[in-house]
Structures are given as structure tokens and as C-alpha cells.
Short mmCIF file of C-alpha atoms in Angstrom, two decimals:
data_model
loop_
_atom_site.label_atom_id
_atom_site.label_comp_id
_atom_site.label_asym_id
_atom_site.label_seq_id
_atom_site.Cartn_x
_atom_site.Cartn_y
_atom_site.Cartn_z
CA UNK B 238 60.14 150.27 -20.62
CA UNK B 239 58.17 151.15 -17.55
CA UNK B 240 59.51 150.16 -14.15
CA UNK B 241 56.58 147.98 -13.21
CA UNK B 242 57.74 145.32 -15.66
CA UNK B 243 60.85 144.78 -13.55
CA UNK B 244 58.64 143.12 -10.89
CA UNK B 245 57.98 140.28 -13.33
CA UNK B 246 61.29 138.64 -12.50
CA UNK B 247 62.37 135.11 -11.70
CA UNK B 248 64.05 136.42 -8.52
CA UNK B 249 60.81 137.98 -7.30
CA UNK B 250 58.96 134.73 -8.02
CA UNK B 251 61.61 132.66 -6.20
CA UNK B 252 61.42 134.79 -3.04
CA UNK B 253 57.62 134.88 -2.97
CA UNK B 254 56.70 131.40 -4.05
CA UNK B 255 59.14 128.47 -3.61
CA UNK B 256 61.08 130.24 -0.83
CA UNK B 257 57.87 131.76 0.58
CA UNK B 258 54.46 130.19 0.88
CA UNK B 259 55.44 126.89 -0.74
CA UNK B 260 58.46 126.36 1.51
CA UNK B 261 58.22 122.96 3.25
CA UNK B 262 55.04 121.95 1.47
CA UNK B 263 54.43 118.59 -0.18
CA UNK B 264 52.28 118.69 -3.30
CA UNK B 265 51.05 122.07 -2.00
CA UNK B 266 49.94 120.93 1.47
CA UNK B 267 51.67 120.37 4.79
CA UNK B 268 53.72 117.15 4.96
CA UNK B 269 51.77 114.20 6.30
CA UNK B 270 48.30 115.67 5.83
CA UNK B 271 45.67 113.22 4.60
CA UNK B 272 42.30 113.49 2.93
CA UNK B 273 39.31 113.33 5.28
CA UNK B 274 38.48 109.75 6.33
CA UNK B 275 34.75 110.49 6.30
CA UNK B 276 35.00 111.42 2.64
CA UNK B 277 37.21 108.47 1.66
CA UNK B 278 34.81 106.03 3.34
CA UNK B 279 31.72 107.28 1.51
CA UNK B 280 31.46 106.20 -2.12
CA UNK B 281 29.24 109.13 -3.17
CA UNK B 282 31.41 111.77 -1.45
CA UNK B 283 34.52 110.24 -2.94
CA UNK B 284 33.13 110.18 -6.47
CA UNK B 285 32.06 113.81 -6.10
CA UNK B 286 35.59 114.82 -5.00
CA UNK B 287 37.11 112.90 -7.92
CA UNK B 288 34.71 114.58 -10.35
CA UNK B 289 35.56 118.03 -8.97
CA UNK B 290 39.30 117.39 -8.99
CA UNK B 291 39.14 116.17 -12.60
CA UNK B 292 37.77 119.58 -13.65
CA UNK B 293 40.69 121.23 -11.80
CA UNK B 294 43.23 119.05 -13.62
CA UNK B 295 41.65 119.78 -17.01
CA UNK B 296 41.43 123.52 -16.29
CA UNK B 297 45.06 123.61 -15.21
CA UNK B 298 46.18 121.61 -18.25
CA UNK B 299 44.53 124.28 -20.40
CA UNK B 300 46.25 127.01 -18.39
CA UNK B 301 49.59 125.24 -18.82
CA UNK B 302 49.15 124.97 -22.58
CA UNK B 303 48.04 128.61 -22.78
CA UNK B 304 50.76 130.17 -20.63
CA UNK B 305 53.54 128.19 -22.30
CA UNK B 306 52.15 129.15 -25.72
CA UNK B 307 52.12 132.81 -24.75
CA UNK B 308 55.83 132.92 -23.90
CA UNK B 309 56.98 133.13 -27.51
CA UNK B 310 54.24 135.61 -28.40
CA UNK B 311 55.21 138.08 -25.65
CA UNK B 312 56.51 141.44 -26.88
CA UNK B 313 59.21 141.96 -24.21
CA UNK B 314 61.60 140.04 -21.96
CA UNK B 315 59.90 140.82 -18.61
CA UNK B 316 56.61 139.43 -19.96
CA UNK B 317 58.42 136.33 -21.21
CA UNK B 318 60.07 135.92 -17.78
CA UNK B 319 56.75 136.27 -16.00
CA UNK B 320 55.01 133.83 -18.33
CA UNK B 321 57.84 131.35 -17.75
CA UNK B 322 57.14 131.51 -14.00
CA UNK B 323 53.42 131.25 -14.67
CA UNK B 324 54.04 128.17 -16.83
CA UNK B 325 55.81 126.52 -13.90
CA UNK B 326 52.96 127.56 -11.57
CA UNK B 327 50.42 125.98 -13.91
CA UNK B 328 52.51 122.82 -14.27
CA UNK B 329 52.65 122.63 -10.47
CA UNK B 330 48.87 122.98 -10.33
CA UNK B 331 48.43 120.13 -12.83
CA UNK B 332 50.78 118.03 -10.70
CA UNK B 333 49.19 118.74 -7.30
CA UNK B 334 45.64 118.20 -8.52
CA UNK B 335 46.68 115.02 -10.35
CA UNK B 336 48.37 113.87 -7.13
CA UNK B 337 45.08 114.56 -5.34
CA UNK B 338 43.34 112.17 -7.72
CA UNK B 339 45.91 109.52 -6.74
CA UNK B 340 45.33 110.35 -3.06
CA UNK B 341 41.62 109.81 -3.68
CA UNK B 342 42.38 106.30 -4.95
CA UNK B 343 42.62 106.79 -8.71
CA UNK B 344 45.28 104.44 -10.10
CA UNK B 345 47.97 105.98 -12.31
CA UNK B 346 46.98 103.58 -15.08
CA UNK B 347 43.38 104.85 -14.83
CA UNK B 348 44.22 108.56 -14.93
CA UNK B 349 43.38 109.18 -18.59
CA UNK B 350 40.19 107.14 -18.35
CA UNK B 351 39.11 109.01 -15.22
CA UNK B 352 39.72 112.38 -16.88
CA UNK B 353 37.78 111.27 -19.96
CA UNK B 354 34.95 109.83 -17.89
CA UNK B 355 34.40 112.80 -15.57
CA UNK B 356 35.67 115.71 -17.67
CA UNK B 357 33.01 118.27 -18.51
CA UNK B 358 32.72 118.82 -22.30
CA UNK B 359 31.93 122.51 -21.75
CA UNK B 360 35.23 122.94 -19.94
CA UNK B 361 36.99 121.49 -22.98
CA UNK B 362 35.14 123.99 -25.24
CA UNK B 363 36.08 126.83 -22.85
CA UNK B 364 39.75 125.87 -23.25
CA UNK B 365 39.47 125.50 -27.03
CA UNK B 366 38.26 129.10 -27.46
CA UNK B 367 41.32 130.34 -25.57
CA UNK B 368 43.86 128.05 -27.22
CA UNK B 369 42.61 128.98 -30.68
CA UNK B 370 43.63 132.62 -30.03
CA UNK B 371 47.08 131.53 -28.92
CA UNK B 372 47.48 129.23 -31.92
CA UNK B 373 46.76 132.24 -34.12
CA UNK B 374 49.49 134.21 -32.39
CA UNK B 375 47.24 136.79 -30.73
CA UNK B 376 49.10 137.77 -27.55
CA UNK B 377 46.66 140.38 -26.27
CA UNK B 378 43.57 138.18 -26.72
CA UNK B 379 45.48 135.22 -25.28
CA UNK B 380 46.42 137.09 -22.10
CA UNK B 381 42.89 138.43 -21.62
CA UNK B 382 41.51 134.90 -22.10
CA UNK B 383 44.13 133.26 -19.91
CA UNK B 384 44.99 135.78 -17.19
CA UNK B 385 41.70 137.61 -16.82
CA UNK B 386 38.93 135.21 -17.88
CA UNK B 387 40.40 131.79 -16.99
CA UNK B 388 42.43 132.97 -13.99
CA UNK B 389 39.63 135.26 -12.79
CA UNK B 390 37.30 132.27 -12.83
CA UNK B 391 39.86 130.04 -11.10
CA UNK B 392 40.50 132.70 -8.43
CA UNK B 393 36.81 132.73 -7.41
CA UNK B 394 36.34 128.95 -7.74
CA UNK B 395 39.41 128.29 -5.55
CA UNK B 396 38.27 130.87 -2.97
CA UNK B 397 34.87 129.15 -2.76
CA UNK B 398 36.39 125.68 -2.51
CA UNK B 399 38.82 126.93 0.12
CA UNK B 400 35.91 128.24 2.23
CA UNK B 401 34.17 124.84 1.95
CA UNK B 402 37.27 122.86 2.86
CA UNK B 403 38.97 125.03 5.48
CA UNK B 404 37.45 123.07 8.37
CA UNK B 405 36.24 119.93 6.61
CA UNK B 406 39.45 119.05 4.75
CA UNK B 407 42.53 121.10 5.80
CA UNK B 408 44.82 119.16 3.43
CA UNK B 409 42.89 120.27 0.38
CA UNK B 410 42.37 123.78 1.80
CA UNK B 411 46.15 124.16 2.19
CA UNK B 412 46.67 122.93 -1.38
CA UNK B 413 44.21 125.55 -2.57
CA UNK B 414 45.85 128.37 -0.54
CA UNK B 415 49.02 128.14 -2.60
CA UNK B 416 47.11 128.14 -5.87
CA UNK B 417 45.12 131.21 -4.77
CA UNK B 418 48.38 133.02 -4.02
CA UNK B 419 49.63 132.07 -7.51
CA UNK B 420 46.41 133.33 -9.09
CA UNK B 421 46.92 136.76 -7.51
CA UNK B 422 50.11 137.18 -9.53
CA UNK B 423 48.51 135.83 -12.69
CA UNK B 424 45.49 138.18 -12.63
CA UNK B 425 47.81 141.04 -11.66
CA UNK B 426 49.99 140.39 -14.70
CA UNK B 427 46.92 140.14 -16.92
CA UNK B 428 45.48 143.45 -15.87
CA UNK B 429 48.71 145.38 -15.63
CA UNK B 430 50.30 144.20 -18.85
CA UNK B 431 47.18 144.16 -21.00
CA UNK B 432 45.85 147.41 -19.57
CA UNK B 433 48.72 149.24 -21.21
CA UNK B 434 48.82 147.14 -24.43
CA UNK B 435 45.10 147.61 -25.08
CA UNK B 436 45.46 151.36 -24.79
CA UNK B 437 47.83 151.11 -27.75
CA UNK B 438 45.68 148.65 -29.75
CA UNK B 439 42.02 149.65 -29.23
CA UNK B 440 41.00 148.05 -32.53
CA UNK B 441 41.39 144.62 -30.91
CA UNK B 442 38.63 145.20 -28.38
CA UNK B 443 35.56 143.81 -30.28
CA UNK B 444 37.24 140.49 -31.07
CA UNK B 445 38.48 140.10 -27.50
CA UNK B 446 35.04 140.87 -26.11
CA UNK B 447 33.55 138.20 -28.40
CA UNK B 448 36.07 135.68 -27.07
CA UNK B 449 35.14 136.61 -23.49
CA UNK B 450 31.46 136.17 -24.37
CA UNK B 451 32.07 132.64 -25.71
CA UNK B 452 34.27 131.64 -22.79
CA UNK B 453 31.70 132.96 -20.30
CA UNK B 454 28.92 130.90 -21.92
CA UNK B 455 30.97 127.69 -21.62
CA UNK B 456 32.01 128.56 -18.05
CA UNK B 457 28.41 129.07 -16.92
CA UNK B 458 27.46 125.76 -18.55
CA UNK B 459 30.23 124.04 -16.55
CA UNK B 460 28.92 125.58 -13.32
CA UNK B 461 25.35 124.56 -14.17
CA UNK B 462 26.34 120.95 -14.95
CA UNK B 463 28.58 120.66 -11.90
CA UNK B 464 26.06 121.91 -9.36
CA UNK B 465 23.22 119.91 -10.93
CA UNK B 466 25.31 116.73 -10.76
CA UNK B 467 26.26 117.34 -7.15
CA UNK B 468 22.85 118.37 -5.79
CA UNK B 469 22.16 115.13 -3.88
CA UNK B 470 25.72 114.74 -2.62
CA UNK B 471 25.72 118.31 -1.30
CA UNK B 472 22.58 117.52 0.70
CA UNK B 473 24.12 114.28 1.98
CA UNK B 474 27.35 116.04 3.00
CA UNK B 475 25.42 118.74 4.85
CA UNK B 476 23.22 116.18 6.63
CA UNK B 477 26.18 114.17 7.85
CA UNK B 478 28.35 117.18 8.77
CA UNK B 479 29.39 117.95 12.34
CA UNK B 480 26.55 120.13 13.68
CA UNK B 481 29.03 122.04 15.86
CA UNK B 482 31.19 123.04 12.88
CA UNK B 483 31.02 126.75 12.25
CA UNK B 484 29.72 128.32 9.05
CA UNK B 485 31.75 128.20 5.82
CA UNK B 486 31.15 131.71 4.56
CA UNK B 487 31.70 132.76 0.94
CA UNK B 488 30.40 136.10 -0.33
CA UNK B 489 27.85 136.25 2.50
CA UNK B 490 26.51 132.71 1.90
CA UNK B 491 27.02 129.85 4.37
CA UNK B 492 28.14 126.96 2.15
CA UNK B 493 27.38 124.49 4.95
CA UNK B 494 23.66 125.19 4.64
CA UNK B 495 23.16 126.58 1.11
CA UNK B 496 21.60 124.30 -1.50
CA UNK B 497 23.28 123.65 -4.86
CA UNK B 498 21.19 126.30 -6.60
CA UNK B 499 22.29 128.99 -4.12
CA UNK B 500 25.89 127.86 -4.47
CA UNK B 501 25.76 128.07 -8.25
CA UNK B 502 24.18 131.52 -8.05
CA UNK B 503 26.75 132.93 -5.65
CA UNK B 504 29.66 131.55 -7.66
CA UNK B 505 28.30 132.68 -11.04
CA UNK B 506 27.43 136.14 -9.75
CA UNK B 507 30.83 136.55 -8.11
CA UNK B 508 32.78 135.49 -11.19
CA UNK B 509 30.71 137.63 -13.56
CA UNK B 510 30.91 140.60 -11.21
CA UNK B 511 34.68 140.22 -11.15
CA UNK B 512 34.83 139.90 -14.96
CA UNK B 513 32.86 143.11 -15.38
CA UNK B 514 35.06 145.02 -12.96
CA UNK B 515 38.36 143.69 -14.30
CA UNK B 516 37.43 144.14 -17.95
CA UNK B 517 36.15 147.67 -17.33
CA UNK B 518 39.44 148.60 -15.67
CA UNK B 519 41.37 147.70 -18.82
CA UNK B 520 38.84 149.38 -21.12
CA UNK B 521 36.76 146.38 -22.23
CA UNK B 522 33.04 145.91 -21.96
CA UNK B 523 31.71 142.67 -20.49
CA UNK B 524 29.40 140.88 -22.96
CA UNK B 525 26.88 138.45 -21.47
CA UNK B 526 26.54 135.07 -23.20
CA UNK B 527 24.41 135.20 -26.35
CA UNK B 528 20.85 133.96 -25.79
CA UNK P 1190 59.10 159.24 26.40
CA UNK P 1191 57.64 156.09 24.91
CA UNK P 1192 58.17 155.91 21.22
CA UNK P 1193 55.47 153.69 19.71
CA UNK P 1194 57.73 152.99 16.77
CA UNK P 1195 60.07 151.14 19.12
CA UNK P 1196 57.38 149.29 21.05
CA UNK P 1197 56.93 145.61 20.45
CA UNK P 1198 53.43 144.85 19.34
CA UNK P 1199 51.34 141.76 19.48
CA UNK P 1200 51.09 140.03 16.11
CA UNK P 1201 48.80 141.90 13.82
CA UNK P 1202 48.35 144.91 16.06
CA UNK P 1203 49.30 148.42 15.22
CA UNK P 1204 49.40 151.59 17.25
CA UNK P 1205 48.98 155.15 16.07
CA UNK P 1206 51.93 157.33 16.98
CA UNK P 1207 50.01 160.55 17.17
CA UNK P 1208 46.53 161.83 16.57
CA UNK P 1209 45.82 163.75 13.43
CA UNK P 1210 46.90 167.25 14.32
CA UNK P 1211 45.52 170.53 13.10
CA UNK P 1212 48.57 171.06 10.86
CA UNK P 1213 47.63 167.98 8.86
CA UNK P 1214 50.41 165.71 10.12
CA UNK P 1215 49.71 162.10 9.34
CA UNK P 1216 49.28 159.46 11.94
CA UNK P 1217 52.04 156.89 11.93
CA UNK P 1218 51.58 153.20 12.63
CA UNK P 1219 53.81 150.40 13.80
CA UNK P 1220 53.09 147.40 11.63
CA UNK P 1221 53.05 143.92 13.11
CA UNK P 1222 53.07 140.54 11.41
CA UNK P 1223 49.69 139.54 10.01
CA UNK P 1224 50.36 135.96 8.93
CA UNK P 1225 50.47 137.00 5.28
CA UNK P 1226 53.17 134.93 3.57
CA UNK P 1227 52.75 135.55 -0.16
CA UNK P 1228 55.62 138.03 -0.51
CA UNK P 1229 59.28 137.95 0.66
CA UNK P 1230 59.55 138.01 4.47
CA UNK P 1231 60.71 141.63 4.84
CA UNK P 1232 57.59 142.93 3.08
CA UNK P 1233 54.98 140.71 4.74
CA UNK P 1234 53.93 143.23 7.41
CA UNK P 1235 52.72 145.56 4.65
CA UNK P 1236 49.94 143.20 3.60
CA UNK P 1237 47.13 141.21 5.13
CA UNK P 1238 44.26 139.10 3.85
CA UNK P 1239 40.87 140.77 3.48
CA UNK P 1240 38.45 138.94 5.75
CA UNK P 1241 35.35 139.82 3.77
CA UNK P 1242 32.09 140.87 5.39
CA UNK P 1243 32.69 142.37 8.82
CA UNK P 1244 36.27 143.41 8.04
CA UNK P 1245 37.12 147.10 7.92
CA UNK P 1246 40.07 149.18 6.82
CA UNK P 1247 42.17 151.28 9.18
CA UNK P 1248 43.43 154.76 8.26
CA UNK P 1249 46.67 153.26 7.01
CA UNK P 1250 45.06 150.55 4.88
CA UNK P 1251 43.59 150.28 1.40
CA UNK P 1252 42.19 147.30 -0.51
CA UNK P 1253 43.87 146.23 -3.75
CA UNK P 1254 41.02 145.92 -6.28
CA UNK P 1255 43.00 143.47 -8.42
CA UNK P 1256 43.87 140.71 -5.95
CA UNK P 1257 41.74 141.74 -2.93
CA UNK P 1258 44.65 141.90 -0.47
CA UNK P 1259 44.82 144.75 2.07
CA UNK P 1260 47.86 147.00 1.63
CA UNK P 1261 49.14 148.58 4.85
CA UNK P 1262 51.33 151.61 5.23
CA UNK P 1263 53.27 152.89 8.23
CA UNK P 1264 51.56 156.23 7.57
CA UNK P 1265 47.95 157.26 7.35
CA UNK P 1266 46.92 157.08 3.69
CA UNK P 1267 45.45 160.04 1.84
CA UNK P 1268 44.04 160.81 -1.59
CA UNK P 1269 46.81 160.96 -4.19
CA UNK P 1270 49.16 158.57 -2.39
CA UNK P 1271 50.76 155.96 -4.62
CA UNK P 1272 50.95 152.45 -3.24
CA UNK P 1273 52.26 149.16 -4.60
CA UNK P 1274 50.62 145.78 -4.27
CA UNK P 1275 53.44 143.28 -4.29
CA UNK P 1276 51.26 140.11 -4.28
CA UNK P 1277 49.82 141.01 -7.72
CA UNK P 1278 52.39 143.62 -8.78
CA UNK P 1279 49.84 146.39 -9.29
CA UNK P 1280 50.64 150.08 -9.01
CA UNK P 1281 47.80 151.93 -7.38
CA UNK P 1282 46.75 155.44 -6.51
CA UNK P 1283 44.54 156.27 -3.53
CA UNK P 1284 41.29 158.04 -4.43
CA UNK P 1285 38.07 158.92 -2.60
CA UNK P 1286 34.62 157.81 -3.75
CA UNK P 1287 31.44 158.31 -1.72
CA UNK P 1288 33.57 159.32 1.24
CA UNK P 1289 35.58 156.07 1.19
CA UNK P 1290 39.25 155.71 0.31
CA UNK P 1291 39.78 153.35 -2.62
CA UNK P 1292 42.80 152.26 -4.61
CA UNK P 1293 42.72 152.57 -8.39
CA UNK P 1294 45.09 150.79 -10.74
CA UNK P 1295 47.59 152.85 -12.71
CA UNK P 1296 48.46 151.23 -16.05
#
């Protein structure tokens, strides 16, 4: 077994994560931090934040189901160890984003109803494509779907949300920082472990590429729905923002002045660009969604 | 004689020990803290966050293509060097493309 697998250890995870960047945090942010008052006092802003956070909870629930399902499919102990740490990471993400819903005023008794009311059906379909592979016991497809497609998408979405919230809402930005750090490990595992496994099983490539194509179509539909729904709120937030606040730059675009169409374009292009690069590195071809 | 390796630096700063000499000796760098906290404390000085547009890499730095963190060495990096990205656990090799040093993943 190659040496690089030894990095996928519980000890390494302990030193980096709970004893590292999560030390002294509370649900992922600094103790005592609160959501922005301006947002909590505005019904439209608040509903938009709840809607966004619901998608994060649903995405992380899918990641939790996927990573836990992959543990017993893994071909070696280091991969099982890593996936066990990833399962805890994903469970933490579900918890911190659910806690954010409570911080935004959602009652615990209303959680399921809120998720059902605001959850995007395309996000559910995105998760179903991935979970079907895991249910069928396909480890390689499952890791590509989970650690490259889902985590690659999450990595870019969290980076963009972090840029938007760094000044406007430090509590949420700090919560996102820890998840971004977790995602680095997850995409790293995906590329490094699958890169070598795919070299040994090239016959799996067409089926995996088809899965990526389906997941990408659902992902782009989620982005389209989300930015279309938030168009007016984005304008309202920008109009009422502190004019002295600096730019919120993401991939060369100032999110404090961009309209929802520009935001959707920069996010979609970034995620797809990353997919193409990551998939090419492990020997897969990116397939655009079918017309 | 002042030994830059023993000098205390400001956070994030680094100082070359010697200019690239005609015999091909590599510059050495003293690495300071960068605020990066995603790896165990003793390794943190070897990494920093990529700041995006406007950021640039020093002679001892290379960008991890997997997790987009900057990897820093105490020596000037050259083609063929092997580096390790602890935040995403990728093994990389330094290559040159279009005159720029890049890191490529080794599977």
C-alpha cells in the first residue's frame, strides 16, 4: 500500500480539525457571535437566508448519507478511516447549518416543514443520482460523485458565500471557513484515492461520466432556481448595504454590485471549470448536461 | 555575521538567505506564520491561503491545484521537486509550463 494512504488517519484529522481550526468554536463560529441584526429585522432578507441555509442542510444530509454509505464499500482500511472522519465532518455540517436555521428563528418543531417548504427539488434529484450508485455498491462512482462532484460544488459555493459574508455577517463567514477547510480534505481524498483506482479500472469511466453529466444538470438547475428566486432580494440587499463597505470579490466579480445573473454565471462557470480540471486530472472527461 | 535563518521575522514575512549564485545554489527562506490554521501547528508556516487575483508566488512557493492553498518551502523550488500538500493530502511534483512553475498531482 502506498505511503500516501497513511495520511488518511484519525490522528491526522484530530490534529488538523478539532484540535486545530475548530478549537474553541461553537457550532463552527466564534463563541457569542450573532447573526446580523439588519438581516434579522428584514423579513425578505431573513426568508432568503433561511431558503439558502435549507439548501445547505439538504446538501449536507446527502453528503452524510453518501460518506457513511461509502465506508463499508471502501477497499482498504485507510480509506475506511478517512471516510469515517468525513462522515463526522458531514454530520457536523448538518448540525451547524441546522443550528443556523434555529438562529434565524426557525422553531425545532418546524424544521421538517421548513426543509420541505424551501428545499429545491433539483437538489433532491442531484442527491438521488449519487445515492443510487452507493446503494448499488459502486465505490469508485460513489467517491467521484461525492468527493469530486458534490464536494467540488460545495467548495466553490462555500467560497462564494464566504466572500459575500466576510464583512456583512462574520458569524456565518466563520462557520463557512471551517467547512471550506473540511472540503479541502474531502476533494483531496477524492482525487488522490480515485486517481489511482481509476487507472486500474478504466472500464468504469463511461458510467461515471454519465453520472457526472446527470448530477451537473441538476446542480445547474439548482443554481438557476436559486438565483432567479433571490433576484429582488439581492437588489434590496445591495441598495441597503453600507456604501463604505469594500468590495466582496469572488473570481474577479464584486458580489456587492453584481446582479443575480452575473452571480449565477460566475458560480456556474467556476464550478464547471473546476469539474473539468479535476476530472481531467484523474483521467475522466467532463460531459456537459444533455440538451 | 547575521544569519537570516536565526532572525525573527514579522508574521508572514520571509527573507532570502542568499542570492541565486552561479553554481546553482538555491535561495533559502525563513518562513513566518501566515495565519493558516488548517494543519497541525508545527506545519502551519509551510502553507498560506491563495488570495486570488493580485496575489503572486515567491520563488519558494507553489499553488496546490487540488485545494488551491499555497505550499511554501524553506528552499527555492525547482522543476522536479516533490512537495506535499497537507491540507488536502496531495503529493505533487513541480513542473514548468509557459515559463511558470506549477505543481502537478502524483497519483
